[in-house]
Coordinates of C-alpha atoms and ligand atoms in Angstrom, one line a residue:
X35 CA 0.0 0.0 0.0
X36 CA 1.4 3.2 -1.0
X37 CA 2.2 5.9 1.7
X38 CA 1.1 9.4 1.3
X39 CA 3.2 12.3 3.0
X40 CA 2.4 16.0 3.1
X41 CA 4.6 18.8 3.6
X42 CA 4.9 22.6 2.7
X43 CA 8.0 22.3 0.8
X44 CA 9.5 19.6 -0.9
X45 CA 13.0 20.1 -1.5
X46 CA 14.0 17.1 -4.8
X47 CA 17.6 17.0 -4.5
X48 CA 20.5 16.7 -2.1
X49 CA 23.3 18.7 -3.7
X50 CA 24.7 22.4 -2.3
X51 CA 21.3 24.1 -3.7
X52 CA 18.8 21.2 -1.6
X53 CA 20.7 21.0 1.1
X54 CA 20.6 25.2 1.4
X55 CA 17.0 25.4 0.4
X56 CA 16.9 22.6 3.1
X57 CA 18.6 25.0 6.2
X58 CA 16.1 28.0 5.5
X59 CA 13.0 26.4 5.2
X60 CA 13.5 24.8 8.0
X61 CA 14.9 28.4 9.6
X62 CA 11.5 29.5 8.6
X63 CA 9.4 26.6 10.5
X64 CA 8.3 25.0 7.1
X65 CA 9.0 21.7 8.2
X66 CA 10.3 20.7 5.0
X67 CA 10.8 17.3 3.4
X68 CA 14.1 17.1 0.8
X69 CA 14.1 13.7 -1.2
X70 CA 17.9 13.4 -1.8
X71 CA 17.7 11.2 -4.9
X72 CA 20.1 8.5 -6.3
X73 CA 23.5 10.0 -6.1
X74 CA 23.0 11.8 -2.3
X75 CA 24.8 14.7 -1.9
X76 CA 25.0 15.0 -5.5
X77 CA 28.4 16.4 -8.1
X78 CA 30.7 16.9 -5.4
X79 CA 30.6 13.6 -4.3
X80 CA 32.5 12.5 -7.2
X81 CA 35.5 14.9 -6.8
X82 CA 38.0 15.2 -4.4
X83 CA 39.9 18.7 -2.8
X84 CA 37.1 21.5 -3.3
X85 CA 39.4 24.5 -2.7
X86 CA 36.9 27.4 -3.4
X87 CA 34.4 26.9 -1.0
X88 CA 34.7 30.0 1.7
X89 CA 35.0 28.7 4.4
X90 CA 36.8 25.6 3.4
X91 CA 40.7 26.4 2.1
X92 CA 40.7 22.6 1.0
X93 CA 37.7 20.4 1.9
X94 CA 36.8 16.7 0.4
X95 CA 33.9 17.1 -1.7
X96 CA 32.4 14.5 0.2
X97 CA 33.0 15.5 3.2
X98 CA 31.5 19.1 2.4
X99 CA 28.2 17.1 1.5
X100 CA 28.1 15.1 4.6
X101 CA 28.5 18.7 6.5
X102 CA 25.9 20.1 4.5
X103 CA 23.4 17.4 5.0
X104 CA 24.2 17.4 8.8
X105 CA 23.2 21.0 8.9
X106 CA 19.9 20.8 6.9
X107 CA 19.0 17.8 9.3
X108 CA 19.9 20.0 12.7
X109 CA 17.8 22.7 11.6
X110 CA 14.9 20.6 11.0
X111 CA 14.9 19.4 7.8
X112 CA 13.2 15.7 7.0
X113 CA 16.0 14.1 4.6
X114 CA 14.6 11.1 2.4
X115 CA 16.1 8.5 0.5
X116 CA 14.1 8.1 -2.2
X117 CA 14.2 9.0 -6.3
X118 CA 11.1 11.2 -7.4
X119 CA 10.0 9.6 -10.5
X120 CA 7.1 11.6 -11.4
X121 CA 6.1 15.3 -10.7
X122 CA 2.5 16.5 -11.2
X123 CA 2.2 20.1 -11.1
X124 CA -1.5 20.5 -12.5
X125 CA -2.6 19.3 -9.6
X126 CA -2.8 21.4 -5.9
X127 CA -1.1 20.7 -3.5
X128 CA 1.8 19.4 -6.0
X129 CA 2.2 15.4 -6.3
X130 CA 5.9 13.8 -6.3
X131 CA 5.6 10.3 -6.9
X132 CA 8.7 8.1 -5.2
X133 CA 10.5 5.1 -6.6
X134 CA 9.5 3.6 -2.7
X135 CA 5.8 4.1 -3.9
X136 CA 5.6 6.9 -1.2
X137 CA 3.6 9.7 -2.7
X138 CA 4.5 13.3 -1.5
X139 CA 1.9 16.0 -1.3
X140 CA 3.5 19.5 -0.9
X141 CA 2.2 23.3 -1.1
X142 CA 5.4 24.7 -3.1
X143 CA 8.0 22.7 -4.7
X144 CA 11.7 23.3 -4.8
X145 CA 13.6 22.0 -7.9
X146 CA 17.3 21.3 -6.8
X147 CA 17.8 18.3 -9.4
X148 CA 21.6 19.2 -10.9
X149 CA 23.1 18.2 -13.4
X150 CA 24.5 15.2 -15.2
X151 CA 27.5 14.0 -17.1
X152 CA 27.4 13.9 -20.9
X153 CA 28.5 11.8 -23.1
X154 CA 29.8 11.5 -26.4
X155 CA 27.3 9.5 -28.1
X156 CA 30.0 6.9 -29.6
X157 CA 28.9 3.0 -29.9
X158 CA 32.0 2.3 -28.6
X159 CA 31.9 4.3 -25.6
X160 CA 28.6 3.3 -24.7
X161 CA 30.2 -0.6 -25.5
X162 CA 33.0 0.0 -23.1
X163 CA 31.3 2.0 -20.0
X164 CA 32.3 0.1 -17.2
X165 CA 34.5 -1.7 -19.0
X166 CA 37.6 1.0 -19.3
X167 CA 35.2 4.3 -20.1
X168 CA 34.2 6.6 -17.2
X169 CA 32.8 9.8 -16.3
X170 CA 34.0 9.7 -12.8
X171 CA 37.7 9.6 -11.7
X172 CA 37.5 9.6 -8.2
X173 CA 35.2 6.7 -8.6
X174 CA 37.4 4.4 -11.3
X175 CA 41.0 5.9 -11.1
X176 CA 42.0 3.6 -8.5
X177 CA 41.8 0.5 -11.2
X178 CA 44.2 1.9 -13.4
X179 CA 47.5 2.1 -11.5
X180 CA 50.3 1.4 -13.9
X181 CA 48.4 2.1 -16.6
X182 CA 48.0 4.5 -19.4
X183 CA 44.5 6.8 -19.3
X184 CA 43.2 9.6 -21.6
X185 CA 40.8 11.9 -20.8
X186 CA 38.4 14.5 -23.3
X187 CA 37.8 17.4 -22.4
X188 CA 39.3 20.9 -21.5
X189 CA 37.1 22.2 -19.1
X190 CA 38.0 22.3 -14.9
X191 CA 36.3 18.9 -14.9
X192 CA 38.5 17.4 -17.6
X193 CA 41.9 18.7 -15.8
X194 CA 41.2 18.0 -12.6
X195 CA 40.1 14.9 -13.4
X196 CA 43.7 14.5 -15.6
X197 CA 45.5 16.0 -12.4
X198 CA 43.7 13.2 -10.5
X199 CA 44.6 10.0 -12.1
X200 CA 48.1 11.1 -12.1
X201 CA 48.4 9.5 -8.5
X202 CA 47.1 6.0 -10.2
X203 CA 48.8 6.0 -14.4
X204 CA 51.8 6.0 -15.5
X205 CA 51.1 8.4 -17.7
X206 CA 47.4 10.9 -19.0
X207 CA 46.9 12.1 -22.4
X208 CA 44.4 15.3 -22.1
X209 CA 42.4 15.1 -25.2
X210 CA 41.2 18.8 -26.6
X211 CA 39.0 19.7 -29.5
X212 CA 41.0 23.2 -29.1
X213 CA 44.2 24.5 -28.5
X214 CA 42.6 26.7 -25.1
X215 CA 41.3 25.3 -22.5
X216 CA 38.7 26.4 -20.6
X217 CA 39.4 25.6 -17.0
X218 CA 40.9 27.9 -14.3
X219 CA 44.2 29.3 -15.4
X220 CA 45.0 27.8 -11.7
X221 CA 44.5 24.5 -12.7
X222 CA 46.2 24.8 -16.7
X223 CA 49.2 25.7 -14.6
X224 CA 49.1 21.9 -12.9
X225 CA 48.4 20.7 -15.6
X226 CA 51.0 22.0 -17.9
X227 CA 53.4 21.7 -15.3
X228 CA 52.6 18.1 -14.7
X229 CA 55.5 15.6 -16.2
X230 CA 52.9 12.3 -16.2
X231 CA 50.9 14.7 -18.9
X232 CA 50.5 14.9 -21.8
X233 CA 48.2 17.4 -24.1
X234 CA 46.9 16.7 -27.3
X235 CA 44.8 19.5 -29.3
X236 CA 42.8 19.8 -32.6
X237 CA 41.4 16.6 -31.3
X238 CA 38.2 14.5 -31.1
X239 CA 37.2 10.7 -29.1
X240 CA 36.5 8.7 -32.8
X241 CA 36.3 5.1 -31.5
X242 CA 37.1 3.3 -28.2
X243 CA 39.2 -0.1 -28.9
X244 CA 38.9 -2.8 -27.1
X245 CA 38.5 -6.8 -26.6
X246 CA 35.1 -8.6 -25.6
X247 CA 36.9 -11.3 -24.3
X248 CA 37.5 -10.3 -21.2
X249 CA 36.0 -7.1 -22.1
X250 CA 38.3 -4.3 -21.6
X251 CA 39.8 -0.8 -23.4
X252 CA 42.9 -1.5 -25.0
X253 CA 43.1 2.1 -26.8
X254 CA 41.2 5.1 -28.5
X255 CA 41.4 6.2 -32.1
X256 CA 41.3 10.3 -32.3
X257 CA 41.0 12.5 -35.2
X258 CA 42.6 16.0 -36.2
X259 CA 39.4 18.0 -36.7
X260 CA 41.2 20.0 -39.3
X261 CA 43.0 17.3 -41.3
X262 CA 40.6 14.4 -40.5
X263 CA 43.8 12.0 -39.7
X264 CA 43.5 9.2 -37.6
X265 CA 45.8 8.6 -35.0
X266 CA 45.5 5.4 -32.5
X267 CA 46.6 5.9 -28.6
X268 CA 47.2 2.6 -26.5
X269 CA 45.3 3.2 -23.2
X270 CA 43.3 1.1 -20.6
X271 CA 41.3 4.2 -19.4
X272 CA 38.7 6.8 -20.7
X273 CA 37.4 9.5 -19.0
X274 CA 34.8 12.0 -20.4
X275 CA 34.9 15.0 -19.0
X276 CA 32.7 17.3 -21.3
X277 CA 30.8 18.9 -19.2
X278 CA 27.1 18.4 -18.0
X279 CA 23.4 18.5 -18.7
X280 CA 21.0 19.4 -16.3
X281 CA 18.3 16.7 -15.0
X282 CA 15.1 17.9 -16.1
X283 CA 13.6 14.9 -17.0
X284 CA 10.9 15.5 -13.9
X285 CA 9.8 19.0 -15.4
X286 CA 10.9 19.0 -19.2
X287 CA 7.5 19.2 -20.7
X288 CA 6.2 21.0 -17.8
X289 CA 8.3 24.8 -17.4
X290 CA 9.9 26.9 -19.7
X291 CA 13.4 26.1 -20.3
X292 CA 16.2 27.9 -21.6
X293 CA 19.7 27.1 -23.6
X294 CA 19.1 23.5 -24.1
X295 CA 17.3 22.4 -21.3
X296 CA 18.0 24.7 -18.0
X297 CA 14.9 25.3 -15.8
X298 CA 13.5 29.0 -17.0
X299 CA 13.3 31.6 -13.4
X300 CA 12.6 35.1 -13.6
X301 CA 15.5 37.5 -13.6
X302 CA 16.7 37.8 -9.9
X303 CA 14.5 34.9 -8.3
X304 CA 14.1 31.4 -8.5
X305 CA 10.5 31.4 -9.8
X306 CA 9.7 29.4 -12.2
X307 CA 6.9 29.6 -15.1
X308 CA 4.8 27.7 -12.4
X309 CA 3.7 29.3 -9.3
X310 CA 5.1 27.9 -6.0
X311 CA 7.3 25.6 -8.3
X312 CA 11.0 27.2 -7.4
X313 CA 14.4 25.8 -8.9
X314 CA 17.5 26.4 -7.9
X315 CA 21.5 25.4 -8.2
X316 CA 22.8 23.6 -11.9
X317 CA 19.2 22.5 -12.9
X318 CA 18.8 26.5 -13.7
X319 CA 22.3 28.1 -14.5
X320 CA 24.3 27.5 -17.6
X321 CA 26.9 30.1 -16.6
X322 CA 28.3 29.8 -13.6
X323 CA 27.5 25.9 -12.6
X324 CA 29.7 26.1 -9.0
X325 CA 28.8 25.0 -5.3
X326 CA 28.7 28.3 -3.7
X327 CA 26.3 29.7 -6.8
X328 CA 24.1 26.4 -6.1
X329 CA 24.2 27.3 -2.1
X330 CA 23.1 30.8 -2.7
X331 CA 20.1 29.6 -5.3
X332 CA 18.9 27.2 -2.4
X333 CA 18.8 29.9 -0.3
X334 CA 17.0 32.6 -2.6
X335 CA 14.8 29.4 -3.8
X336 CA 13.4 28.8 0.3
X337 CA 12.7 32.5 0.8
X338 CA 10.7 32.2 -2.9
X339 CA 8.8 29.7 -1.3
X340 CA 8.5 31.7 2.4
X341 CA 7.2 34.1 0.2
X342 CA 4.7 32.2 -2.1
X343 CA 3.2 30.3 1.1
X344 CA 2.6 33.3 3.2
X345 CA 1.0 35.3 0.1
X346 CA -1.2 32.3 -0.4
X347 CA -2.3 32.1 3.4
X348 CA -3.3 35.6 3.5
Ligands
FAD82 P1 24.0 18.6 -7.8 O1 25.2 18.7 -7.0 O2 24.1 18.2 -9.3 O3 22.9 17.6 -7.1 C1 21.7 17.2 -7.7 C2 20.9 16.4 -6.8 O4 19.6 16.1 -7.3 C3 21.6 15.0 -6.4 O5 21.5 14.9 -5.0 C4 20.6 14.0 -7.1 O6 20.5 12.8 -6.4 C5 19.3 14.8 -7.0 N1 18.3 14.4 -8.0 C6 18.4 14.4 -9.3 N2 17.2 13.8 -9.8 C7 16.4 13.6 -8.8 C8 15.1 13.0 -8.7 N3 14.4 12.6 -9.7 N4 14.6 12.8 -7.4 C9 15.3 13.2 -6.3 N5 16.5 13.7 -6.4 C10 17.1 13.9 -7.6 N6 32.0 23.4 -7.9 C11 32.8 24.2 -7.1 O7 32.3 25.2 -6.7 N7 34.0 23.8 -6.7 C12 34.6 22.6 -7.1 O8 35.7 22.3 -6.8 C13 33.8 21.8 -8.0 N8 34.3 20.6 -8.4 C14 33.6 19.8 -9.2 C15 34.1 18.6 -9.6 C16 33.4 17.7 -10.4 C17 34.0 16.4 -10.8 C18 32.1 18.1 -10.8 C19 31.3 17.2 -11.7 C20 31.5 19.3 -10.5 C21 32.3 20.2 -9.6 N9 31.8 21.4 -9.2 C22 32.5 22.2 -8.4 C23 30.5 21.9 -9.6 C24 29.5 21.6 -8.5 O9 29.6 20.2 -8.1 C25 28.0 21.9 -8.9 O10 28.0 23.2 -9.4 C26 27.0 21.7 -7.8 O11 27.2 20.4 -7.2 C27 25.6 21.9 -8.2 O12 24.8 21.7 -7.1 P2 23.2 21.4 -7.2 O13 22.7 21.4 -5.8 O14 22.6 22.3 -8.2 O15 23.1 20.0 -7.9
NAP83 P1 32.5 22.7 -19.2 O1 33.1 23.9 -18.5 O2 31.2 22.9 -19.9 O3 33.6 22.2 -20.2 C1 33.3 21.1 -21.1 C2 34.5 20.9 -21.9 O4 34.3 19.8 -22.8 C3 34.9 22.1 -22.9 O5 36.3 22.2 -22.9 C4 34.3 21.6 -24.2 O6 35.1 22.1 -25.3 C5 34.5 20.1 -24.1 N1 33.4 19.5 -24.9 C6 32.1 19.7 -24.8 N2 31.4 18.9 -25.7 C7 32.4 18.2 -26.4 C8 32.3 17.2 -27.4 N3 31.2 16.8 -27.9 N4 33.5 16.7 -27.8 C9 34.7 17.1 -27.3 N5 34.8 18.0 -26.3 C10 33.7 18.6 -25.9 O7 32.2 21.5 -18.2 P2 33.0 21.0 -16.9 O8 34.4 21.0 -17.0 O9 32.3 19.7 -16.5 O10 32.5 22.1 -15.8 C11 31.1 22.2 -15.5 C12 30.9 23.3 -14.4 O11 31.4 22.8 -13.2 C13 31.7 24.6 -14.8 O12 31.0 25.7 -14.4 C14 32.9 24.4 -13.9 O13 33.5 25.6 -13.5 C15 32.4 23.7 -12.7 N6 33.5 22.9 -12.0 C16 34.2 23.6 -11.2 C17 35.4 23.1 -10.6 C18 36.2 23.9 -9.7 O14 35.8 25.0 -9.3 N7 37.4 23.5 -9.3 C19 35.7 21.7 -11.0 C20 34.9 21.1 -11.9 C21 33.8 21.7 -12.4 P3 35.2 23.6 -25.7 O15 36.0 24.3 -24.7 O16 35.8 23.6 -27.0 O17 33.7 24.1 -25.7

């Protein structure tokens, strides 16, 4: 039999945004319910030194989210572990349907859902993930000690994720469609600096290599984009690091979007094109994508809905 829970707010999402939106609504004695969703305390769990975070000079990026999610739950937040699967906004109060069957009722909605990795599209690399191809270092670095590993990309994501797998290969090839990256010029100055690395520009992922029996990567084929010519690289690891999309599967057809896919809010706030619906953090911003910028949408995104709910009462 299916549970049904009602709250004021649902917070969907447990990443720097959530877990904000998840401190001032409970600040504001909303009593609010966050459903932290499959990856709990979302991007930064899959890195390792976060060294912009005030506050922080150097902090794991997990053990950032663990503070985070400690702080949301002493101010009074309700922190689930369940996956929305559905979102009905036609209906008042909101519905959420969970993957545990519980159905959540709530009078404003806060849209913290992030973003995800993308990927290439190749046969091969969708052959090969798991098998040699990754989008997470600090998740799959540790089985490549010894070994060689490219990654593609040229964004912070890419380099820190070359800088990474430095302490496990014997040697990174950083795979660029340019000849300028765009990371921090902090980072390029690791990178370039960096013997174990290696930087390869003009160039684009055209096949993974690899056996079936046992299935594993033996090497990538790359091409110039200019001169089309086909060069093969012996490696056991791939990592894309191209940047992400955000996950707006649960309102896609529902809000106004922008740029591909971002959750639409008017200039200044974290209103969406649907009253009491609120979004905040990655799922929104295709600029400035960082933890702090998340944090401070959570925060705008609770006081949206402190707002919206007291309007409605009176
Ligand atoms: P996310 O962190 O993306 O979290 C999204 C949350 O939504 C997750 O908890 C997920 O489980 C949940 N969710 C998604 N769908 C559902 C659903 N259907 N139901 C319920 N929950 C759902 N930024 C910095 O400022 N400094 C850094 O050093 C830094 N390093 C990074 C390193 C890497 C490898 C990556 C990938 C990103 C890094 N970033 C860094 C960027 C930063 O992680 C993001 O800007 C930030 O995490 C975005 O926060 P968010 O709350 O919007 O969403
Ligand atoms: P990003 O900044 O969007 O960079 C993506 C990179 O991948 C770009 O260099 C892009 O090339 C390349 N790319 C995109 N599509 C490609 C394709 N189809 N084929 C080949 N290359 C492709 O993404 P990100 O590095 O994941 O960073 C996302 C956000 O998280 C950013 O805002 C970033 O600042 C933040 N972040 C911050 C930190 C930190 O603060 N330390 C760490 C990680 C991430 P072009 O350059 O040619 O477009």
């Amino acid at each position: 039999m299916s549970d049904t829970r009602h709250t004021r707010v649902l917070i969907i999402g447990s990443g720097p945004a959530g877990y904000t939106a998840g401190v001032y609504a409970s600040r504001a004695m909303l009593e609010p319910i966050l459903v932290q969703g499959i990856e709990p305390g979302g991007q930064l769990t899959t890195t390792t030194e976060v060294e912009n975070y005030p506050g922080f000079t150097e902090v794991q990026g997990p053990d950032l989210m663990i503070k985070m999610q400690e702080h949301a739950a002493a101010m009074g937040c309700e922190i689930i572990g369940d996956i929305i699967t559905d979102l009905d906004t036609d209906s008042r109060p909101f519905r959420a349907t969970g993957d545990s069957g519980t159905v959540y009722t709530a009078d404003a909605v806060i849209l913290c859902t992030g973003a995800r990795a993308k990927w290439l599209g190749l046969d091969s690399e969708e052959a090969f993930k798991g098998f040699g191809v990754s989008a997470c270092a600090t998740c799959d670095g540790f089985f490549y000690r010894g070994q060689e590993i490219v990654v593609v990309g040229g964004g912070n994501t890419a380099v820190e994720e070359a800088l990474f797998l430095t302490n496990f290969a014997s040697k990174v090839t950083l795979i660029h469609r340019r000849d300028e990256l765009r990371a921090e010029k902090i980072l390029q100055d690791r990178l370039f600096k960096n013997p174990k690395i290696e930087t390869l520009w003009f160039h684009q992922l055209d096949e993974v290599v690899g056996t079936d029996m046992p299935k594993g990567v033996e090497g990538v084929k790359v091409k110039h984009v200019e001169t089309g010519e086909i060069t093969e690289i012996p490696c056991k690891g791939v990592f894309i690091a191209i940047g992400h999309a955000p996950a707006n599967e649960l309102v896609k057809d529902k809000l106004e979007l922008h740029n591909g896919g971002y959750v639409q809010v008017e200039s200044g706030s974290t209103r969406t094109s649907i009253p009491g619906v609120f979004a905040a953090g990655d799922l929104t911003d295709h600029i400035y994508r960082q933890a702090v910028t998340s944090a401070g949408m959570g925060c705008m995104a609770a006081l949206d809905a402190e707002k919206f709910l007291a309007e409605q009462e009176a």
